[in-house]
Short mmCIF file of C-alpha atoms in Angstrom, two decimals:
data_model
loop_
_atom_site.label_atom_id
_atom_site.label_comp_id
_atom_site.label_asym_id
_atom_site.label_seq_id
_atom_site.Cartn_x
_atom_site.Cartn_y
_atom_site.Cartn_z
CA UNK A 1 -18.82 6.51 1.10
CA UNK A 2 -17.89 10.26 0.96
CA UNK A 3 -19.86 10.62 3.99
CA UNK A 4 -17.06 8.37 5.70
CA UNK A 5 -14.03 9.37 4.75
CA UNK A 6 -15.18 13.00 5.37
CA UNK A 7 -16.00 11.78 9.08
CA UNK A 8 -13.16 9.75 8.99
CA UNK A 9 -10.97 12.93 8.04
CA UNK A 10 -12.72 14.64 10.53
CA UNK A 11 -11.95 12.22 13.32
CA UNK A 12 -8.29 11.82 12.29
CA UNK A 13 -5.46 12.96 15.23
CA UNK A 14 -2.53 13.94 13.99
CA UNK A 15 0.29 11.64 14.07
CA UNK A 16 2.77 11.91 17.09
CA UNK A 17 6.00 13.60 15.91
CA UNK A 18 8.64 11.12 15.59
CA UNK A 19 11.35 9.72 18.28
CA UNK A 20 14.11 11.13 16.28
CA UNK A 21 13.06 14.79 16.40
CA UNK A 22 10.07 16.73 16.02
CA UNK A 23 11.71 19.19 13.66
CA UNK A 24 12.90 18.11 9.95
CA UNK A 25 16.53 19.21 9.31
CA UNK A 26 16.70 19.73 5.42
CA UNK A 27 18.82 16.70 4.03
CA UNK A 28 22.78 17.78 3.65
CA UNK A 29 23.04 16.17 0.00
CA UNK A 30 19.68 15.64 -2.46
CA UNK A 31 19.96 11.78 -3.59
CA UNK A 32 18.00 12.56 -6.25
CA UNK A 33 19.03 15.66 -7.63
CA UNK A 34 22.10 15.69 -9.83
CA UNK A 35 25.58 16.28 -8.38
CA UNK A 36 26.64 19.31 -10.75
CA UNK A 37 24.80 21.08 -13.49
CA UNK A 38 24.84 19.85 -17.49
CA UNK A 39 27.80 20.89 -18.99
CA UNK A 40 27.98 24.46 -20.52
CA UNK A 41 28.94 24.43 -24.32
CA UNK A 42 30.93 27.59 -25.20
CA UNK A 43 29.92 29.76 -28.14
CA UNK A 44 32.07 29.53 -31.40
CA UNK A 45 33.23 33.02 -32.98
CA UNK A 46 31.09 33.12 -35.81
CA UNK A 47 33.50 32.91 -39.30
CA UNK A 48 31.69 34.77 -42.47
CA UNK A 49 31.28 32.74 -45.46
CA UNK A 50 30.41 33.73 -48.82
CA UNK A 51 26.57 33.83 -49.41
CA UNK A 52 26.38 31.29 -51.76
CA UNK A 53 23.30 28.64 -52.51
CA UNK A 54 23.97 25.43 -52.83
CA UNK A 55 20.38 24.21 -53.13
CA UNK A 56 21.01 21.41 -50.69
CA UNK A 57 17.81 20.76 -48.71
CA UNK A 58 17.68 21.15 -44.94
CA UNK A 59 17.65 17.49 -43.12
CA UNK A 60 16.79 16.22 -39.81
CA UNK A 61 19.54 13.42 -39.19
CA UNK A 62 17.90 13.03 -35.66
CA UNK A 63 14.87 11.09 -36.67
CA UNK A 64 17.17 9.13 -38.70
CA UNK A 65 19.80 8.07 -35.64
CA UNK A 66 16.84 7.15 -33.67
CA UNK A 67 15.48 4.60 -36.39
CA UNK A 68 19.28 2.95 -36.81
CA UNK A 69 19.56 3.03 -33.18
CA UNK A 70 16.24 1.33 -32.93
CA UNK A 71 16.85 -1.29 -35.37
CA UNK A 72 20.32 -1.74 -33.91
CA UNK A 73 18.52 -2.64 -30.58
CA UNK A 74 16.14 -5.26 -31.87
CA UNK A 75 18.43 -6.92 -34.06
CA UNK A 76 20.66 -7.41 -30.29
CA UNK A 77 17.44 -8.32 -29.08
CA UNK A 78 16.22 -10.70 -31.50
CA UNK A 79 17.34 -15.22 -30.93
CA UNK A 80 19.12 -15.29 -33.70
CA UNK A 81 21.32 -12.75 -32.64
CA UNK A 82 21.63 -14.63 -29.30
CA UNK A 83 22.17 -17.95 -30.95
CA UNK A 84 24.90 -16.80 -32.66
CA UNK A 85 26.87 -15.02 -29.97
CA UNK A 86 26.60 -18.00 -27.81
CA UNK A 87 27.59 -19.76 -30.56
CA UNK A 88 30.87 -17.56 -30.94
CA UNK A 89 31.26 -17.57 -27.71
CA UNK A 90 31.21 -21.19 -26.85
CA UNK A 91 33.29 -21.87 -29.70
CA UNK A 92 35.90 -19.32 -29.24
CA UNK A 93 35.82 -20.85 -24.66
CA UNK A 94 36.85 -23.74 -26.49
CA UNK A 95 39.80 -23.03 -28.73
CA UNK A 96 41.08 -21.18 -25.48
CA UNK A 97 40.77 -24.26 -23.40
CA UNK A 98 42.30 -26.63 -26.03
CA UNK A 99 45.27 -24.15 -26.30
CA UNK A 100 46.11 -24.11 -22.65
CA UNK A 101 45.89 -27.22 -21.99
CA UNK A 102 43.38 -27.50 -19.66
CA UNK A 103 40.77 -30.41 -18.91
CA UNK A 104 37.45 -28.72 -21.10
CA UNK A 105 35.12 -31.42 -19.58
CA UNK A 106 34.70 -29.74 -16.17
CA UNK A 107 35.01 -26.38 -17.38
CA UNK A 108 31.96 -27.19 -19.74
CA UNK A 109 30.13 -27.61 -16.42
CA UNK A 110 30.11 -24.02 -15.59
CA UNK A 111 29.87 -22.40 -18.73
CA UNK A 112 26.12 -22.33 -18.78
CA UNK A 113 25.52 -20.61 -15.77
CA UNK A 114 28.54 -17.76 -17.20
CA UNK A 115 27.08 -17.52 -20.38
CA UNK A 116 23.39 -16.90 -19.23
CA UNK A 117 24.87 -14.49 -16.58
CA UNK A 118 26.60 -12.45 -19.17
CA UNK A 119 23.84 -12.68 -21.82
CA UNK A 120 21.64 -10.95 -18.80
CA UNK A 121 24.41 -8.22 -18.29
CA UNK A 122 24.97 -7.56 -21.86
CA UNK A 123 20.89 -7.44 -22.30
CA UNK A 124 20.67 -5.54 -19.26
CA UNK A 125 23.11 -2.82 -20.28
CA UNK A 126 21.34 -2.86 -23.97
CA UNK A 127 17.75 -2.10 -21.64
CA UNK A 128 19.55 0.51 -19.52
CA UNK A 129 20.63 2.92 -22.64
CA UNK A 130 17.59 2.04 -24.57
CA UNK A 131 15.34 3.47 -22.14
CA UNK A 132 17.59 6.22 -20.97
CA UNK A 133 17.04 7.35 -24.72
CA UNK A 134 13.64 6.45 -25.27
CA UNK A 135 11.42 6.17 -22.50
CA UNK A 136 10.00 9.37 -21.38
CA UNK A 137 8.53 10.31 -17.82
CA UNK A 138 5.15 10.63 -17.65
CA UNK A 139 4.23 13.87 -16.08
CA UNK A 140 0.94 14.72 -14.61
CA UNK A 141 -1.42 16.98 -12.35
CA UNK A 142 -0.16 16.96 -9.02
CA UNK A 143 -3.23 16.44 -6.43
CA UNK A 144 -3.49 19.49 -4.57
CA UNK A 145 -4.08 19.55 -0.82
CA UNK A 146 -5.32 22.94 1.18
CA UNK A 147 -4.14 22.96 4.76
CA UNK A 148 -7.73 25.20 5.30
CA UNK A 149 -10.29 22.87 3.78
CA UNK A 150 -10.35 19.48 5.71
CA UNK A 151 -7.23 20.07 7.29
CA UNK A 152 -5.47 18.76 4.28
CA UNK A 153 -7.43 15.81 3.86
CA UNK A 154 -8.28 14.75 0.15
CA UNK A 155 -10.24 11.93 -1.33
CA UNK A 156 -9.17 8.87 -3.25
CA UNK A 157 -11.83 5.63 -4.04
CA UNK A 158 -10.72 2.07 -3.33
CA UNK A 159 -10.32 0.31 -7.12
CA UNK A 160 -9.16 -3.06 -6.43
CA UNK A 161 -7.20 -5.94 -3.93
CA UNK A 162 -5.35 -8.76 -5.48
CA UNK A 163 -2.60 -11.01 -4.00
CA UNK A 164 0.64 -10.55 -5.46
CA UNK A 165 2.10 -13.50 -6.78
CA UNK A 166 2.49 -16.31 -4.62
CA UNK A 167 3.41 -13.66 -1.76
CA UNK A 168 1.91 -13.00 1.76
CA UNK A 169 1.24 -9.47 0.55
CA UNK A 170 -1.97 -7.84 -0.59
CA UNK A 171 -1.75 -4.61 -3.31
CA UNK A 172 -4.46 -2.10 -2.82
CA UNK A 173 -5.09 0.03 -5.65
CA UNK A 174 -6.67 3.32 -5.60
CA UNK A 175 -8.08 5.97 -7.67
CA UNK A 176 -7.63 9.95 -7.91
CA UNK A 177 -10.08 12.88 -8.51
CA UNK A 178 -8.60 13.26 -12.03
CA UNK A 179 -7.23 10.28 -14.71
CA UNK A 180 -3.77 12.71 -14.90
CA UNK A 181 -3.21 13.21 -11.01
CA UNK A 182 0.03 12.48 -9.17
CA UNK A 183 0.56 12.18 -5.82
CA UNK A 184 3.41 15.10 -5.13
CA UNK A 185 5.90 13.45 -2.81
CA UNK A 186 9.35 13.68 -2.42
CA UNK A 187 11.66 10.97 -1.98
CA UNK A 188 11.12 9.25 1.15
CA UNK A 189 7.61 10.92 2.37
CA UNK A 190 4.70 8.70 3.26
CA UNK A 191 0.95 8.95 2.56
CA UNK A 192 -1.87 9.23 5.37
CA UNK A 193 -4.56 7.40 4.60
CA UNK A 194 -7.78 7.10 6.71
CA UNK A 195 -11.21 5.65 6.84
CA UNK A 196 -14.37 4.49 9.66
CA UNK A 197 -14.65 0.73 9.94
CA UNK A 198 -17.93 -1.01 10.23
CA UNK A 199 -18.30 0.40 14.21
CA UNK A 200 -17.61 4.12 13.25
CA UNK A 201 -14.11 3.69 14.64
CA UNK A 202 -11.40 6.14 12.77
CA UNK A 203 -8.71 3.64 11.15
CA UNK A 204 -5.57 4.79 10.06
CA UNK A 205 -2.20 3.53 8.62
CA UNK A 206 0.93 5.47 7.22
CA UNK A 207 2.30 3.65 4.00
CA UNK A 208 4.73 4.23 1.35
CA UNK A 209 3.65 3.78 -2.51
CA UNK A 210 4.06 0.69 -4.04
CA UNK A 211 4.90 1.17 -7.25
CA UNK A 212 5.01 -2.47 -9.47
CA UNK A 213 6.51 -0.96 -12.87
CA UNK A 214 9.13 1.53 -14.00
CA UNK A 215 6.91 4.85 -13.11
CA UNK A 216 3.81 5.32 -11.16
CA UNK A 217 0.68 5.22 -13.17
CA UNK A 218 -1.50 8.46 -13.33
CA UNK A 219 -4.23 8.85 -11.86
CA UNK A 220 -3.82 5.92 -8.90
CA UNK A 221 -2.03 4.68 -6.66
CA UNK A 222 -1.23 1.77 -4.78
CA UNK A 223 0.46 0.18 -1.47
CA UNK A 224 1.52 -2.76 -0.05
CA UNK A 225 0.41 -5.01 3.07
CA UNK A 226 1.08 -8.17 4.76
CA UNK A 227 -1.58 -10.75 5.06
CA UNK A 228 -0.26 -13.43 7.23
CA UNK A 229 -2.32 -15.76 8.73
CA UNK A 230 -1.53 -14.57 12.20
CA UNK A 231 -2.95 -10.88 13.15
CA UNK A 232 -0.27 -10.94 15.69
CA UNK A 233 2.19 -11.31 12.65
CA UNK A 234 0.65 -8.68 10.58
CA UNK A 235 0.66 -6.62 13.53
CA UNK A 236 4.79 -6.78 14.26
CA UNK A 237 5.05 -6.40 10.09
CA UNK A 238 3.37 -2.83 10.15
CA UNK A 239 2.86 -1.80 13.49
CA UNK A 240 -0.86 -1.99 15.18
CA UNK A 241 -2.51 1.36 13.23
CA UNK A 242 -1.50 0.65 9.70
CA UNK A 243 -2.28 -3.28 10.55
CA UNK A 244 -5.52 -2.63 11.64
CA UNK A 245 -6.12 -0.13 8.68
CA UNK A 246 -4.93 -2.93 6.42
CA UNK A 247 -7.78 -5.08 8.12
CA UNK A 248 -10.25 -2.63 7.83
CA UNK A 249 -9.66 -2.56 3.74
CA UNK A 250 -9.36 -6.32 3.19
CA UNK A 251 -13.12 -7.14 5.89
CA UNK A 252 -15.13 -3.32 5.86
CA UNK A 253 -14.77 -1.41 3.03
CA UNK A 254 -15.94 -2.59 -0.40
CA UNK A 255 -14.55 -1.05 -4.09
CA UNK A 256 -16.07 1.85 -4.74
CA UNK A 257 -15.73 3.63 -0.89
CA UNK A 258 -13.94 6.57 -0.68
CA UNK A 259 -11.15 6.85 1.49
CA UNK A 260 -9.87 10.34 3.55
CA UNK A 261 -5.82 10.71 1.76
CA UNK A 262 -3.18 13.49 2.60
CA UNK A 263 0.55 14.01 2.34
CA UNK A 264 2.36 12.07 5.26
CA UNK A 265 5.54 12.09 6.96
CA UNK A 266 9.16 12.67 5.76
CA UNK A 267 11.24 9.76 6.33
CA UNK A 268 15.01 9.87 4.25
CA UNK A 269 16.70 12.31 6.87
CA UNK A 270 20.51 12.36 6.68
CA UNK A 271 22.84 14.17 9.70
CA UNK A 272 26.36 13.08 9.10
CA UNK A 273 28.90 15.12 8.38
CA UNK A 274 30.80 12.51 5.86
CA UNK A 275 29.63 14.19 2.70
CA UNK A 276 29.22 13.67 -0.18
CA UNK A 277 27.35 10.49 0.18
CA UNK A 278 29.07 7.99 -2.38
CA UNK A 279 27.72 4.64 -0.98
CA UNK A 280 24.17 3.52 0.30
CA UNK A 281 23.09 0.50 2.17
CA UNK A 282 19.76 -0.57 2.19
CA UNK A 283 18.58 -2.81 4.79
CA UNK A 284 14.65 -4.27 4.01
CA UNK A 285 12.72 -6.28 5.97
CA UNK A 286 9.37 -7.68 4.31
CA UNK A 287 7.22 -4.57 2.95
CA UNK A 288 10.41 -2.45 3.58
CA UNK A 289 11.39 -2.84 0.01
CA UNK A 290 8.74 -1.04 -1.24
CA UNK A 291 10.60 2.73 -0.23
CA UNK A 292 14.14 0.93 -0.97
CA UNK A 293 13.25 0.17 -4.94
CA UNK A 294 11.97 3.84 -5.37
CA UNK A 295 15.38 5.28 -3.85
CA UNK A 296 16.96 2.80 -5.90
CA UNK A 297 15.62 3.78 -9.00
CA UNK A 298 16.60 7.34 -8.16
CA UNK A 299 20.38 7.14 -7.45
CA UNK A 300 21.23 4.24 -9.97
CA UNK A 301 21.16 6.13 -13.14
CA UNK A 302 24.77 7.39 -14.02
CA UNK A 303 25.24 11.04 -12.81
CA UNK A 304 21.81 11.52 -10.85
CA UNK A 305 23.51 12.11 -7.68
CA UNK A 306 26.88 11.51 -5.69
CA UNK A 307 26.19 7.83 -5.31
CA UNK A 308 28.79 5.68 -6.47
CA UNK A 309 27.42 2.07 -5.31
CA UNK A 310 24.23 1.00 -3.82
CA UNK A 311 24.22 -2.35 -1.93
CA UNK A 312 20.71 -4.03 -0.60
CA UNK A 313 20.11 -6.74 2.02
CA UNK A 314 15.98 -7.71 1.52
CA UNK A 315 14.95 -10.04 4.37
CA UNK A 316 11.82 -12.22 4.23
CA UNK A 317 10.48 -15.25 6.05
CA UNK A 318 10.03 -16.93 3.30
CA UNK A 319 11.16 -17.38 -0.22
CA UNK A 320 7.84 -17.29 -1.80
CA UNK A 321 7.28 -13.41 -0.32
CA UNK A 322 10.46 -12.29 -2.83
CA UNK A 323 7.41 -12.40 -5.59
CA UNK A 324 6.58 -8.69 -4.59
CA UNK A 325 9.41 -7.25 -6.62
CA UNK A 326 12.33 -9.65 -7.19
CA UNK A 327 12.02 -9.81 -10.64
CA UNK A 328 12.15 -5.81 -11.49
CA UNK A 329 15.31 -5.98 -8.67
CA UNK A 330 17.28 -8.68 -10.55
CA UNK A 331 16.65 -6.50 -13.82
CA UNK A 332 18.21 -3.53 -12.17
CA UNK A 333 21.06 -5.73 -11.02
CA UNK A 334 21.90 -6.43 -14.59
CA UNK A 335 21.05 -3.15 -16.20
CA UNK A 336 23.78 -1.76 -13.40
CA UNK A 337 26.04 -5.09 -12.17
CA UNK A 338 28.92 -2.47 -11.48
CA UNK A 339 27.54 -0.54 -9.09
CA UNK A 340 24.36 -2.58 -7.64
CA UNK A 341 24.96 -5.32 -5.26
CA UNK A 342 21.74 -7.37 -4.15
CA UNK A 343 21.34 -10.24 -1.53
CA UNK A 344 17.42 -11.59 -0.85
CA UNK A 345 18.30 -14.04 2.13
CA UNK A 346 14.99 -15.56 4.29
CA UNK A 347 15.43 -15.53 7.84
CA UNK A 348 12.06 -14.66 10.15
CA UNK A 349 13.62 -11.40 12.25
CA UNK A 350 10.37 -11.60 14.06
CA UNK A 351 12.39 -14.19 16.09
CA UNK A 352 15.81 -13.69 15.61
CA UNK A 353 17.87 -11.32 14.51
CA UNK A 354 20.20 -9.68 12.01
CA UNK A 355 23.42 -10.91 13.70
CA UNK A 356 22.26 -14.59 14.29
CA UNK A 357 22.43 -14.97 10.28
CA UNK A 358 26.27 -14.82 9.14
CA UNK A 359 24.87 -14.48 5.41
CA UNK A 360 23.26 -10.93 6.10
CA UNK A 361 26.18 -9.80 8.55
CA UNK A 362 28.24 -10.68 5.59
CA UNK A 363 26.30 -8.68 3.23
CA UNK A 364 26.66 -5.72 5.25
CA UNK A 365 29.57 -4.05 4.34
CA UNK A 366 31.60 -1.88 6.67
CA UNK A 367 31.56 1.55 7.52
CA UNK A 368 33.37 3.98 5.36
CA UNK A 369 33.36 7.76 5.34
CA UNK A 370 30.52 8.87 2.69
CA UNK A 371 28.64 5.63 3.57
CA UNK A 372 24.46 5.94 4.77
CA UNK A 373 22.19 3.25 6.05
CA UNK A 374 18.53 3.36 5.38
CA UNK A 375 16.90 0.82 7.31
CA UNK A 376 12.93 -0.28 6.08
CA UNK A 377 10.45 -2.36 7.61
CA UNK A 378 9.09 -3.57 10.54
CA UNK A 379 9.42 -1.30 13.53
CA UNK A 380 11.16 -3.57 16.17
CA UNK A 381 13.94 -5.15 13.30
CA UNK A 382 14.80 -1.35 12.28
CA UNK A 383 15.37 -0.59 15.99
CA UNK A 384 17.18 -4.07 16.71
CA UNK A 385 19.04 -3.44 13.32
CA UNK A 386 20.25 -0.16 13.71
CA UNK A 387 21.80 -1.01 17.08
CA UNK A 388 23.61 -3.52 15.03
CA UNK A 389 25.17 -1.36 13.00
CA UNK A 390 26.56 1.15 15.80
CA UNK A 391 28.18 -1.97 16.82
CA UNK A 392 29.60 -2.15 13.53
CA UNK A 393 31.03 0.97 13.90
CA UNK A 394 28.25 2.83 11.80
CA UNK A 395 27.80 6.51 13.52
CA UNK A 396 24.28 6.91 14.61
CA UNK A 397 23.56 10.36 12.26
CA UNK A 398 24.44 8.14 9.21
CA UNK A 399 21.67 5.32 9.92
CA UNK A 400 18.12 6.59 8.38
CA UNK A 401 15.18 4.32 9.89
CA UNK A 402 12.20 5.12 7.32
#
């Protein structure tokens, strides 16, 4: 297994530089960096007080905030909590609608569908600061890669394969040299991952992580492929190197076999001159989600960058393929309704396209300085799609095709 992804490594040519240009330009604003600096707290004039003991014994409030807090949140969290405010709620709806007059008994048909909707944003804004407060980032060893040893090529084993959900799409999980490793990529940067199939023949696909929960675990990773029943359909999904690679792992290679890894590409490029950038639109097609929910999950947060609203149109040919990540999408929706805006519409754009489909042309929204595009998924829709859009009246330096 070494053996082959060392030969595999070995055999590897180097991808050809992409159409846009060969030569990265350094992006003009950081979507994941903060927009200014923490706040600097001035230092008080110190004021001399008489030395005098009190006895009074030094304690840490902090510990104690935390607990309330805590408690706070799980008493929110808890049914009979959620009982009751519906209760109050549903009581109060209908001393308003009494008052004024109006007919209750067709206003009692909606108010399930409100309710639930606002017990979701209410829970979801309860998740957001809980987490913000108490969830910590898990930091670990960053895989290191040396340009003179393999040309760059590491090694990572193939763990597992399992179907996700009820989905067309395969995860592929592998594992790193070391249970604390991290795969050190920026925002937007692919992996290269490489192996020989059963004839000796060098297979190799560019992917973006998949990542299922809130953070990446350590020590693994994991990506995502399509496994239609047509090759010619997995082939348009991914292009015909990372399709084939993606056959090579489901028929050749067995868990266990070791598989040639290195840093790939840089993808999130951004050349307009509208800065800062206060509102992104994300355009995913099929596995094109999978780099749209990490970029997501970096500029939704409250003061992580110049991003005031995020809106994102996810495209699949069927409804059963939303499986992949729809539920951690609709739980972002609610932990930030005010500035997330999410439409999952099926429509195959192996056939048609994005302006045959007046639900995603009305999803897009219209240019506006400070506005970028990233575009995700199949090759031929990004292309298709972006020409859309400079019909639109997008300008083509503000449209990023990952």
């Amino acid at each position: 297994a070494a053996s082959n992804a060392a030969a595999a490594a070995t055999k590897a040519v180097p991808p050809p530089a992409s159409f846009d240009s060969a030569i990265r330009p350094h992006l003009a604003v950081s979507l994941d960096q903060p927009l200014l600096p923490g706040p600097t707290i001035p230092t008080m004039p110190s004021i001399r007080t008489p030395n005098v003991n009190m006895n009074v014994p030094n304690i840490d409030t902090s510990a104690f905030r935390a607990k309330i807090v805590k408690i706070v949140m799980a008493i929110v969290a808890s049914d009979v909590f959620k009982v009751a405010a519906l209760a109050f709620c549903f009581a109060f709806s209908l001393s308003l609608l009494s008052k004024s007059g109006i007919s209750v008994l067709p206003s009692l048909q909606r108010i399930p569908q409100k309710f639930s909707n606002f017990w979701k944003v209410i829970k979801g804004t309860t998740s957001r600061i809980t987490e913000k407060r108490f969830t910590k980032k898990k930091s670990g060893i960053p895989m290191t890669f040396d340009d003179n040893v393999n040309d760059g090529w590491g090694t990572c084993t193939l763990k597992s394969r399992k179907r996700v959900g009820k989905s067309s799409f395969d995860q592929f999980e592998f594992t790193l040299p070391l249970p604390d490793n991290m795969l050190p990529l920026d925002l937007g940067q692919q992996i290269s991952l490489c192996c020989l199939d059963n004839n000796n023949h060098v297979a190799k696909g560019e992917f973006y992580p998949y990542v299922s929960g809130k953070q990446p675990k350590l020590g693994s990773f994991s990506i995502l492929t399509p496994n239609y029943d047509s090759s010619t359909d997995n082939d348009f999904a991914l292009g015909s190197d990372a399709a084939n690679f993606a056959r090579v792992l489901r028929s050749d290679l067995k868990v266990g076999d070791e598989i040639a890894l290195k840093m790939g590409a840089h993808k999130l490029d951004y050349r307009g001159q509208y800065l800062p950038v206060t509102d992104m639109l994300y355009i995913a097609c099929a596995t094109g989600i999978v780099p749209v929910m990490e970029q997501v999950k970096a500029v939704l947060p409250n003061g992580s960058s110049s991003v005031k609203s995020v809106s994102v149109v996810w495209v699949n040919p069927a409804t059963k393929d939303f499986d992949v990540t729809a539920e951690q999408l609709e739980k972002m929706y609610f932990q930030h309704s005010t500035k997330l805006a999410v439409s999952c519409i099926v429509d195959n754009l192996q056939t048609n396209t994005v302006e045959d489909n007046a639900e995603i042309t009305a999803a897009l929204p219209d240019f506006t300085a400070g506005t970028m595009a990233v575009l995700a998924g199949p090759p031929e829709v990004a292309r298709k799609t972006r020409a859309y859009l400079i019909s639109r009246g997008y300008p083509e330096d503000c449209i990023c095709v990952l």
